[in-house]
mmCIF file of C-alpha atoms and ligand atoms in Angstrom:
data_model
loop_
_atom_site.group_PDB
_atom_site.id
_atom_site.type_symbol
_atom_site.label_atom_id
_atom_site.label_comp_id
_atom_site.label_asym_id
_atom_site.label_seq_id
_atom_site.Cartn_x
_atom_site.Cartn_y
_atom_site.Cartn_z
ATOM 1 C CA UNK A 1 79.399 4.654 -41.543
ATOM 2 C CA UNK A 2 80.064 2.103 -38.793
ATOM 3 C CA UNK A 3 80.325 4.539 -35.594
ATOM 4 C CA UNK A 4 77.429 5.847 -34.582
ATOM 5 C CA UNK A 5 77.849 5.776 -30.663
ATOM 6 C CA UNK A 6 77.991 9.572 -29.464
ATOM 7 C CA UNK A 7 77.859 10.617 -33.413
ATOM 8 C CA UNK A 8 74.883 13.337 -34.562
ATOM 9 C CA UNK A 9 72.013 12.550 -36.171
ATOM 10 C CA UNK A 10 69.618 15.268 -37.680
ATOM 11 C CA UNK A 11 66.109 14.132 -38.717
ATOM 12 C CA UNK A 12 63.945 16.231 -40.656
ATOM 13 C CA UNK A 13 59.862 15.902 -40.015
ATOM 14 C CA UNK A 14 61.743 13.582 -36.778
ATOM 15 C CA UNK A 15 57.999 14.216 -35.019
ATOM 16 C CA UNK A 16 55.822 11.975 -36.251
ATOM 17 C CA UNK A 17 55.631 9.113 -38.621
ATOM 18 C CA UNK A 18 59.035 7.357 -40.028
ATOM 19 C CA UNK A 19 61.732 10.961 -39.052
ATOM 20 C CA UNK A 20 60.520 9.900 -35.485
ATOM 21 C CA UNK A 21 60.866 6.125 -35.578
ATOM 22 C CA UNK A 22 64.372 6.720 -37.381
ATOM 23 C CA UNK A 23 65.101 8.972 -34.776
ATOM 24 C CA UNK A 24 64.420 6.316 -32.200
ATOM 25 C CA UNK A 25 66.312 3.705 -33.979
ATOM 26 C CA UNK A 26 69.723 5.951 -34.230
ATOM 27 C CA UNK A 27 69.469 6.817 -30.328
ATOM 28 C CA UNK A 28 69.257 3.188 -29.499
ATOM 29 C CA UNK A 29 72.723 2.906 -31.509
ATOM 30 C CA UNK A 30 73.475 5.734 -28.803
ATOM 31 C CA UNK A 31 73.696 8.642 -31.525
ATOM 32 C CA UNK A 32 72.843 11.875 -30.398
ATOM 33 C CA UNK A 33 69.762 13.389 -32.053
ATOM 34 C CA UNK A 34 68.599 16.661 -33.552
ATOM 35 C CA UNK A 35 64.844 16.765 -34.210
ATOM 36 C CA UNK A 36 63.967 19.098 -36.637
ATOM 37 C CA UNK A 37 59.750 19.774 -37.389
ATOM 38 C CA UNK A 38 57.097 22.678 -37.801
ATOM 39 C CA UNK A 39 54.746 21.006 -35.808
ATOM 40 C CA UNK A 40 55.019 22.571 -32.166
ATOM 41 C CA UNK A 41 53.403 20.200 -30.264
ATOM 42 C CA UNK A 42 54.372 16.581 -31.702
ATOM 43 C CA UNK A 43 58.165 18.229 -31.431
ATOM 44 C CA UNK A 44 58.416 18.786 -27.831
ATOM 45 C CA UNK A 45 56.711 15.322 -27.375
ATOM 46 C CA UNK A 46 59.147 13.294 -29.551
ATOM 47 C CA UNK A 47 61.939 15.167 -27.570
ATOM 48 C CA UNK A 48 60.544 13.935 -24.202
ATOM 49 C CA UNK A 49 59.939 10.678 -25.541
ATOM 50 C CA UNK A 50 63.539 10.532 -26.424
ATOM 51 C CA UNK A 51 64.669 12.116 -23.291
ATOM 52 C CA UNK A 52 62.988 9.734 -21.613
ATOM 53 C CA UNK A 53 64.887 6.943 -22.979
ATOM 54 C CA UNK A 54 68.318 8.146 -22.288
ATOM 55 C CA UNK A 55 69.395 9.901 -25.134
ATOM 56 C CA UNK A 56 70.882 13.302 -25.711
ATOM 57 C CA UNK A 57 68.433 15.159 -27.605
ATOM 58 C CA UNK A 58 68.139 18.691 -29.593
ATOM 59 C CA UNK A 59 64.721 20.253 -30.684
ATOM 60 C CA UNK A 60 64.271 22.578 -32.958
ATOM 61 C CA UNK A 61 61.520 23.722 -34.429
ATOM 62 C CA UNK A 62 61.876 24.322 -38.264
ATOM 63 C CA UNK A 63 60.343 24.941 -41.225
ATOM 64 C CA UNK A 64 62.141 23.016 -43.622
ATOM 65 C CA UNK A 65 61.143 24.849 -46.840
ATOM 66 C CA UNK A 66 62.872 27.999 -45.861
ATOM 67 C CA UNK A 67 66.878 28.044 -46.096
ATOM 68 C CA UNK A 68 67.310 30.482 -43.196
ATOM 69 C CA UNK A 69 65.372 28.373 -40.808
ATOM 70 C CA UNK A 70 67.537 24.930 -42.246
ATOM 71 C CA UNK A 71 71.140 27.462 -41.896
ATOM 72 C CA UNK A 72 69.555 27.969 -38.261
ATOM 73 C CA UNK A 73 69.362 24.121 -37.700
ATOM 74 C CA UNK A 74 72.822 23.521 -38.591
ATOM 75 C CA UNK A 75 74.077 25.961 -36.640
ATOM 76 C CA UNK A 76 72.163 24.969 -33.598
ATOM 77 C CA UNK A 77 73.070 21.547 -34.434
ATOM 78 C CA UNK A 78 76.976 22.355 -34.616
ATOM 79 C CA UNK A 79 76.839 24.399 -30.750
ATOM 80 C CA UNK A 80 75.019 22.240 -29.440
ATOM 81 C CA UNK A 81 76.984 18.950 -30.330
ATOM 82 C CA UNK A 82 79.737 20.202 -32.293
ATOM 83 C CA UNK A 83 79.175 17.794 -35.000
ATOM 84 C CA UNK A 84 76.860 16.439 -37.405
ATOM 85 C CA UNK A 85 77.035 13.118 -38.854
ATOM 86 C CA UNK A 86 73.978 11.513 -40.181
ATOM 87 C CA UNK A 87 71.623 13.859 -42.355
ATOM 88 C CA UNK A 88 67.608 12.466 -42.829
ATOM 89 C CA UNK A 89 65.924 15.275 -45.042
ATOM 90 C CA UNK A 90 62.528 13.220 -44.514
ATOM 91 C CA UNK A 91 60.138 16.315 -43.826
ATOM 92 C CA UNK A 92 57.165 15.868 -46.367
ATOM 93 C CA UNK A 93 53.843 16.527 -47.483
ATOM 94 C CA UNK A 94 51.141 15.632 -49.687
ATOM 95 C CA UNK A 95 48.791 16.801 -52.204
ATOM 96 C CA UNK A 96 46.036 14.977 -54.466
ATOM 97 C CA UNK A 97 44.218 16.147 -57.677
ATOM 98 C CA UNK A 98 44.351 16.015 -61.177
ATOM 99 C CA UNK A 99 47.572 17.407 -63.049
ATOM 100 C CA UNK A 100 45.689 20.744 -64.182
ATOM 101 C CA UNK A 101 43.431 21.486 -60.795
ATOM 102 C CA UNK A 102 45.604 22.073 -58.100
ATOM 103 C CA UNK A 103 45.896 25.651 -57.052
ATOM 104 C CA UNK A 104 49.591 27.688 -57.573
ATOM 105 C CA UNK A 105 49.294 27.241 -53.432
ATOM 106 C CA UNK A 106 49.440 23.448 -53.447
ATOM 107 C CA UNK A 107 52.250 23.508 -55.960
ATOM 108 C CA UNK A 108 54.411 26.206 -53.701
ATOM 109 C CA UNK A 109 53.437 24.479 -50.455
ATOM 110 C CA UNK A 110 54.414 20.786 -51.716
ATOM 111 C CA UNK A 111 57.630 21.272 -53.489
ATOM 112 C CA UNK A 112 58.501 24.045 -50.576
ATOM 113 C CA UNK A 113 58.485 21.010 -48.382
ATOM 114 C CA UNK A 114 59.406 17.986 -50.329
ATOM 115 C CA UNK A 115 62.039 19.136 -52.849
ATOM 116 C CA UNK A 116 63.540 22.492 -51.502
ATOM 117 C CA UNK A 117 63.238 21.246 -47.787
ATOM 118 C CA UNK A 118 66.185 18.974 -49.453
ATOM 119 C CA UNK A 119 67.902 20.934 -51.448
ATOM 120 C CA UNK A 120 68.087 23.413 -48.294
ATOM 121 C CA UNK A 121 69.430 20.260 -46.303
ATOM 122 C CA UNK A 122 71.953 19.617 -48.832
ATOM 123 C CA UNK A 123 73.463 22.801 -49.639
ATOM 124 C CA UNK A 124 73.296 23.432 -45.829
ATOM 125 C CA UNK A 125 74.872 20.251 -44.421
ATOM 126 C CA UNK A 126 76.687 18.638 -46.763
ATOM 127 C CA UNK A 127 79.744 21.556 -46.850
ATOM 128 C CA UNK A 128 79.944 20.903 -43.096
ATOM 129 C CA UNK A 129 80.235 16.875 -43.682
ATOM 130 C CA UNK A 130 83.105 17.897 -46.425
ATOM 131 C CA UNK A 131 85.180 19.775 -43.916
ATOM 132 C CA UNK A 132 84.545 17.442 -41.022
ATOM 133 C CA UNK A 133 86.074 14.557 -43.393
ATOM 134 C CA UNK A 134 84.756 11.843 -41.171
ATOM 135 C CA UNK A 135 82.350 8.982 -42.382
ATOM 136 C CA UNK A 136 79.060 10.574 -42.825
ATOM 137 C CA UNK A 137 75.481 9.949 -44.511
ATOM 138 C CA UNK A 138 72.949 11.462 -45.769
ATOM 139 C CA UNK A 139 69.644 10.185 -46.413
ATOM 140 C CA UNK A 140 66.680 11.837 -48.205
ATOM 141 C CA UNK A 141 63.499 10.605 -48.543
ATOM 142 C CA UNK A 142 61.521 10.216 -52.063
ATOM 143 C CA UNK A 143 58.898 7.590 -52.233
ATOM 144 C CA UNK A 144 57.664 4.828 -54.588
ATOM 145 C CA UNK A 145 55.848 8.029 -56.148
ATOM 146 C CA UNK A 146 59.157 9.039 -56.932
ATOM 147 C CA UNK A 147 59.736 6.116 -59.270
ATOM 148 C CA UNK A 148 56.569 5.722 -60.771
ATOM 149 C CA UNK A 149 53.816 7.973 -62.016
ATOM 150 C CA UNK A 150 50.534 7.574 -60.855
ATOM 151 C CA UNK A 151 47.355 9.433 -61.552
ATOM 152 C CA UNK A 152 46.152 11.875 -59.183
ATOM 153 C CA UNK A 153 49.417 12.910 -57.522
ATOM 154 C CA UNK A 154 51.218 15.043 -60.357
ATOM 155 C CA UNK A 155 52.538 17.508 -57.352
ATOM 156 C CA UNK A 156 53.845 15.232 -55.405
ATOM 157 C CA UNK A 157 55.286 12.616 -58.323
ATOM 158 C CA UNK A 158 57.317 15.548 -59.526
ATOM 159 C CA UNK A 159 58.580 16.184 -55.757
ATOM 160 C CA UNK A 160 59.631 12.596 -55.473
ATOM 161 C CA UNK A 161 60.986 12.129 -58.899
ATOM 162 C CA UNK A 162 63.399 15.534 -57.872
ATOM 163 C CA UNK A 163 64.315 14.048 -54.531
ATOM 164 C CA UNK A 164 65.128 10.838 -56.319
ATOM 165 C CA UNK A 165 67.369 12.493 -59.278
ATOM 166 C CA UNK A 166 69.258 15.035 -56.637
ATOM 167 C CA UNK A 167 69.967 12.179 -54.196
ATOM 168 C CA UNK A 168 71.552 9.959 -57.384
ATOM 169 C CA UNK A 169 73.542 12.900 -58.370
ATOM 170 C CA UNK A 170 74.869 13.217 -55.080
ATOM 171 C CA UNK A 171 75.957 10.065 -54.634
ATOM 172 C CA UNK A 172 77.779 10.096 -58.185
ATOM 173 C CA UNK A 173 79.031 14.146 -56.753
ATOM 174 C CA UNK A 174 80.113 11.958 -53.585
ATOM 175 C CA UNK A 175 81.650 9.136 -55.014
ATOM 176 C CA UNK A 176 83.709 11.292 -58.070
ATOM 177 C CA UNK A 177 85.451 12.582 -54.792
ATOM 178 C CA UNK A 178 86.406 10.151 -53.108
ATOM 179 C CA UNK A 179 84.012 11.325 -50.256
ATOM 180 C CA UNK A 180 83.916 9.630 -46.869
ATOM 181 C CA UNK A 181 80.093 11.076 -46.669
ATOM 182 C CA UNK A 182 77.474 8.770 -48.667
ATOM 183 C CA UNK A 183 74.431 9.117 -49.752
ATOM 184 C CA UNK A 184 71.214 7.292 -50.037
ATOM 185 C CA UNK A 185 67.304 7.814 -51.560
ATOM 186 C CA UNK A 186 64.861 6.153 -48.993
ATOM 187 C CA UNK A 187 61.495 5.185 -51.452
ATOM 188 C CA UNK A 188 58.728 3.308 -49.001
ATOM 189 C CA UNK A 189 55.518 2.372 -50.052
ATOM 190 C CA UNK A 190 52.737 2.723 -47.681
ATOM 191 C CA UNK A 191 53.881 3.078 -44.274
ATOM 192 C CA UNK A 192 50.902 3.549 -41.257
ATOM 193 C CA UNK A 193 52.181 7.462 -40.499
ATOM 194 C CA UNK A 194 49.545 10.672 -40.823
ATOM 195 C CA UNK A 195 51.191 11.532 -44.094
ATOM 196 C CA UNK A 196 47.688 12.246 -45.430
ATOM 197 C CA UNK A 197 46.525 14.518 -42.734
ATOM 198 C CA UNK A 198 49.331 16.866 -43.723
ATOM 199 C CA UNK A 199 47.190 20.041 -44.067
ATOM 200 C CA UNK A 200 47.361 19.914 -40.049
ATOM 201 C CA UNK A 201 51.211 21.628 -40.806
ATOM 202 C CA UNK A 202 49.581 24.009 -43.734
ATOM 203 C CA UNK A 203 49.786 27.412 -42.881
ATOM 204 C CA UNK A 204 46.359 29.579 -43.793
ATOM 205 C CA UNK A 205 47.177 31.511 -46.560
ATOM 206 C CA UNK A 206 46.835 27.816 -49.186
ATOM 207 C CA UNK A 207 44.391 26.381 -46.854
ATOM 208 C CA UNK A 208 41.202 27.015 -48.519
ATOM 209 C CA UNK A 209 41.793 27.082 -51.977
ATOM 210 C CA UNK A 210 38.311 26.307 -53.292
ATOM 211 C CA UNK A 211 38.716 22.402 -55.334
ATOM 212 C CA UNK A 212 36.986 22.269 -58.762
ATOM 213 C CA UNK A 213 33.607 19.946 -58.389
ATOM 214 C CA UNK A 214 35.286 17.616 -60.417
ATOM 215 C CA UNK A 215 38.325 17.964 -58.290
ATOM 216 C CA UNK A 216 36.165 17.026 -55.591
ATOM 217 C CA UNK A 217 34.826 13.823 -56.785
ATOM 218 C CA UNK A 218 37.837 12.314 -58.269
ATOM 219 C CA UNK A 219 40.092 13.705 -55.548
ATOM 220 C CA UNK A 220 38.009 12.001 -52.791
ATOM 221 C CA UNK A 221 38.212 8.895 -54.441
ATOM 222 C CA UNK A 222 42.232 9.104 -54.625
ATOM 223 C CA UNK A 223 42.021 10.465 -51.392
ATOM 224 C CA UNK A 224 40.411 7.276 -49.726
ATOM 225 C CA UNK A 225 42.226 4.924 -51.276
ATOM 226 C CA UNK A 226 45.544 6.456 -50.431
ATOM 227 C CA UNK A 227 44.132 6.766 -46.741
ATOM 228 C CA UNK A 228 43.122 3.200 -47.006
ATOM 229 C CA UNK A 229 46.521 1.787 -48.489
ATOM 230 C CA UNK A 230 48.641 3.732 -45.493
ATOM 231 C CA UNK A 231 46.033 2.550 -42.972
ATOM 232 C CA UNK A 232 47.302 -1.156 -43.660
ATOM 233 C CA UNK A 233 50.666 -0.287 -44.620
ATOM 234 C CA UNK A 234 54.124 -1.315 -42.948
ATOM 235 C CA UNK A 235 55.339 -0.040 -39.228
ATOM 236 C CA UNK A 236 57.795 3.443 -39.322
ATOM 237 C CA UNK A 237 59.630 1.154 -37.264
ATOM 238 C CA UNK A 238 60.230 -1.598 -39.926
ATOM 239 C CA UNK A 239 61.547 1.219 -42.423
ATOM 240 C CA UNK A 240 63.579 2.902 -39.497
ATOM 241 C CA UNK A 241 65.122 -0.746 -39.491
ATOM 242 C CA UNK A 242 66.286 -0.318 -43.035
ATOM 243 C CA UNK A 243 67.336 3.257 -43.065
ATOM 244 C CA UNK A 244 70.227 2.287 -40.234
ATOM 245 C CA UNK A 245 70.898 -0.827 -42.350
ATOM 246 C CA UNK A 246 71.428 1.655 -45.231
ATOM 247 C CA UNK A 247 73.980 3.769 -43.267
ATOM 248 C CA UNK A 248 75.516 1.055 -41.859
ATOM 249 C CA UNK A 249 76.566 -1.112 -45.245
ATOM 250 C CA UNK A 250 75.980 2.214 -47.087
ATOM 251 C CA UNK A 251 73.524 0.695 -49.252
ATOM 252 C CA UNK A 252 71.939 3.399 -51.770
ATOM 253 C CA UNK A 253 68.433 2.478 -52.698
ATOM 254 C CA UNK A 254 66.423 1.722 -49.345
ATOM 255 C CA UNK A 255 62.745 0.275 -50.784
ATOM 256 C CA UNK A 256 60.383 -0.206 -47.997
ATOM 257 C CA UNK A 257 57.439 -0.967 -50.400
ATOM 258 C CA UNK A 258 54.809 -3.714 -50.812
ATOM 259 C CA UNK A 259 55.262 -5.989 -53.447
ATOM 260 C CA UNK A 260 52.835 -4.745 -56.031
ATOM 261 C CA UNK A 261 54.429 -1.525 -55.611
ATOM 262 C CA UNK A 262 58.024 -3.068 -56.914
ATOM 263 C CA UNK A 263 56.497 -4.957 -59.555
ATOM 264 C CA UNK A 264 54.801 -1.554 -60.780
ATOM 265 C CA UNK A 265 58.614 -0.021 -60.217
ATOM 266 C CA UNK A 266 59.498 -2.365 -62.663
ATOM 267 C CA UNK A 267 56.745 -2.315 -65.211
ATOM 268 C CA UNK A 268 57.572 1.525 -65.473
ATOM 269 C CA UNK A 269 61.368 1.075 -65.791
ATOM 270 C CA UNK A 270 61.010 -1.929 -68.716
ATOM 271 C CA UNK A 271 57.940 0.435 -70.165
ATOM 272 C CA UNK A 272 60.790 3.242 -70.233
ATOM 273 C CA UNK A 273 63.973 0.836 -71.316
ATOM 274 C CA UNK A 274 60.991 -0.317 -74.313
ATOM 275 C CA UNK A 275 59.966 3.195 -75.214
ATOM 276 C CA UNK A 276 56.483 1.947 -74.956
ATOM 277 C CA UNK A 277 53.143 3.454 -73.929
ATOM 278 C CA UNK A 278 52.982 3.971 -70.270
ATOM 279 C CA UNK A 279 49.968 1.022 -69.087
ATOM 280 C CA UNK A 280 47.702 3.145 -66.688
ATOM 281 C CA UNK A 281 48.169 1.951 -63.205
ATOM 282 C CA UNK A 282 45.185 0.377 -60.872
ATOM 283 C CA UNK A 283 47.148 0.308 -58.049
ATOM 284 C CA UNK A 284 47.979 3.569 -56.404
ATOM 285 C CA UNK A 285 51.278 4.067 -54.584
ATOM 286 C CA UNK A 286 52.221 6.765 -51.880
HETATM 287 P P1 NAI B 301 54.071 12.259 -41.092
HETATM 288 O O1 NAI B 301 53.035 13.273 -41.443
HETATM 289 O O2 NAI B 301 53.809 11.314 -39.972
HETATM 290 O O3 NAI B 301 55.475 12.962 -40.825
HETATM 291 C C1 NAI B 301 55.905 14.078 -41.567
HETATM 292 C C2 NAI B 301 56.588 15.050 -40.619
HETATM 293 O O4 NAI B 301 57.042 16.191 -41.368
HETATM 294 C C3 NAI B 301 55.636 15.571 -39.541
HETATM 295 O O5 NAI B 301 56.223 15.448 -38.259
HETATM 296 C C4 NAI B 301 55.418 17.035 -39.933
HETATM 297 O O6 NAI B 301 55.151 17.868 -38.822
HETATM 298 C C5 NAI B 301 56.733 17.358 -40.612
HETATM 299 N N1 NAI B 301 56.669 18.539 -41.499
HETATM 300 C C6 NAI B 301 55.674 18.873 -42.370
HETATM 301 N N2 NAI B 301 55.964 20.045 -42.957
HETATM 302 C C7 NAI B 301 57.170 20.447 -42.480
HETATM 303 C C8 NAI B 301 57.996 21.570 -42.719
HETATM 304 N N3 NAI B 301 57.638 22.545 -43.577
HETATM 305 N N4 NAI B 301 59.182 21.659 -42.060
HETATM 306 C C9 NAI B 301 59.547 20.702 -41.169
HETATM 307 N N5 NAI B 301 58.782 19.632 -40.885
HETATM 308 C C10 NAI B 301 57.622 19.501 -41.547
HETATM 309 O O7 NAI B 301 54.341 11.446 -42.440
HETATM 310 P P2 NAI B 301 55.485 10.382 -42.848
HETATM 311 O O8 NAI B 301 54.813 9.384 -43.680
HETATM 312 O O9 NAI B 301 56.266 9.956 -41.687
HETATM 313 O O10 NAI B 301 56.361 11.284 -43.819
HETATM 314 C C11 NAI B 301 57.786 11.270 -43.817
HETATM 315 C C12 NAI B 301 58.273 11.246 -45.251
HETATM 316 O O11 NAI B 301 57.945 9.982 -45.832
HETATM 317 C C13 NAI B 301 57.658 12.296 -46.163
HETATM 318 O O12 NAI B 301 58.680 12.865 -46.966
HETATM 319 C C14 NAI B 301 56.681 11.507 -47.015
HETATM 320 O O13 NAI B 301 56.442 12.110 -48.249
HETATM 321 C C15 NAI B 301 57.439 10.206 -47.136
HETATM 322 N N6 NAI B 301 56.638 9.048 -47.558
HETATM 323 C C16 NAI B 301 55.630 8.560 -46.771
HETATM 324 C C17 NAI B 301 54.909 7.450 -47.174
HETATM 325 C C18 NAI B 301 53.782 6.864 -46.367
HETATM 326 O O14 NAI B 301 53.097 5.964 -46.862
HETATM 327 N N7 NAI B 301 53.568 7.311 -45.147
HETATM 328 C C19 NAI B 301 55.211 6.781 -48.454
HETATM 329 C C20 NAI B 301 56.292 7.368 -49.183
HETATM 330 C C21 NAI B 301 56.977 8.456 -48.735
#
């Protein structure tokens, strides 16, 4: 896509973190934007913010895991703007523990979010970008999680793996017809957003679920390094940078990740290609 003055962008999770930086980026190529995000408060702030610098801007508040509420953002999208040209399903969430201790809750909550939050984007917008036949993208966003496996974060690994797999298939779905609409699988490392203070969007019922005491132990220890990692991790800015770039050349794979995080991308893929024994990583990736 090469136009973007006056073209539509919708962000998912476009509040906070790198939907709102992305968001920023695409109004300064004068695109108008849709901010999509279940968090009341940040929303109406990243729409002033927005406002403030000039651009046309659309909240609404959605909850990305339900397909009514994602049909609802597509329609306000369309009467408000009449058009929608760049798709970022980028809501997400996240979850730490052991493979066997999380709760059915943190399972339903996380893939709710992360993986049907994107199919719901997909089967909702990408029909529309079909009939409007016009150069279109749509961008999804996975994670180095979704490209390695690393101990700790089974429920969201198998979120990120999906998002990858579904956004590949697309593109191959895309490409077979001759689509102008592309597709492309953002994967960043650690970026400096308040991924990890997610439960703030967590509504009561999964809240609470009591942890195992082992669940505690190990789970705080995940938890801090995570929380350490993203603390010192890249600007949203710097991987708003790159998702434009992406649209612009139409570049598939957008890696925002640190390079210890590539190189354990790659230790995976040869362990794979090999059919050897998976080496147990040290170094934990977001
Ligand atoms: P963030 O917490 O700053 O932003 C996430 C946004 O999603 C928030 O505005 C939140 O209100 C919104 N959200 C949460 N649940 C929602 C729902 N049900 N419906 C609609 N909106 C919802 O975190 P960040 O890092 O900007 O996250 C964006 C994406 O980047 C996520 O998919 C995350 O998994 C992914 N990611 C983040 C990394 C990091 O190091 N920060 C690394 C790899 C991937």
């Amino acid at each position: 896509m090469k136009q973007f003055r006056d073209r539509v962008a919708v962000v998912t999770g476009g509040a906070s973190g790198i939907g709102f930086a992305t968001a920023e980026r695409l109004a300064a190529e004068g695109m108008k934007i849709v901010i999509a995000d279940i968090e009341p408060g940040a929303l109406e702030a990243a729409v002033k913010k927005l406002e403030s610098g000039g651009a046309a801007v659309l909240g609404v508040r959605t909850d990305v895991s339900k397909a009514e509420e994602v049909e609802r953002l597509a329609q306000k999208t369309l009467e408000r703007f009449g058009g929608v040209h760049v798709v970022f399903n980028n809501a997400g969430v996240a979850v730490t523990g052991e493979a066997w201790e999380n709760s059915l809750a943190d399972w339903e909550w996380v893939l709710g979010v992360n993986l049907w939050g994107v199919i719901h984007g997909i089967r909702t917008f990408v029909p529309i970008l079909l009939r409007q036949n016009e150069p279109a993208h749509v961008v999804s966003t996975a994670s180095m999680a979704g490209l390695t496996s690393n101990p700790g974060m089974a429920v969201y690994n198998v979120t990120k793996h999906s998002v990858v797999t579904l956004s590949e298939t697309l593109h191959h779905d895309l490409a077979l017809r001759g689509s102008p609409v592309k597709a492309s699988v953002l994967c960043p490392g650690f970026i400096n957003t308040r991924i990890m203070d997610s439960a703030r969007n967590r509504q009561s019922d999964a809240k609470h679920d009591p942890p195992t005491p082992e669940a505690s132990a190990l789970g705080a220890s995940i938890e801090l390094a995570l929380r350490e990692g993203i603390s010192q991790g890249y600007a949203p800015s710097q991987v708003a940078e790159k998702v434009f770039e992406a649209i612009r050349d139409e570049k598939f794979y957008v890696f925002a990740a640190q390079p210890e995080i590539l190189d354990a991308v790659k230790l995976r893929l040869d362990e794979v290609g090999g059919q050897k024994n998976p080496v147990t990583p040290t170094v934990l990736i977001e």
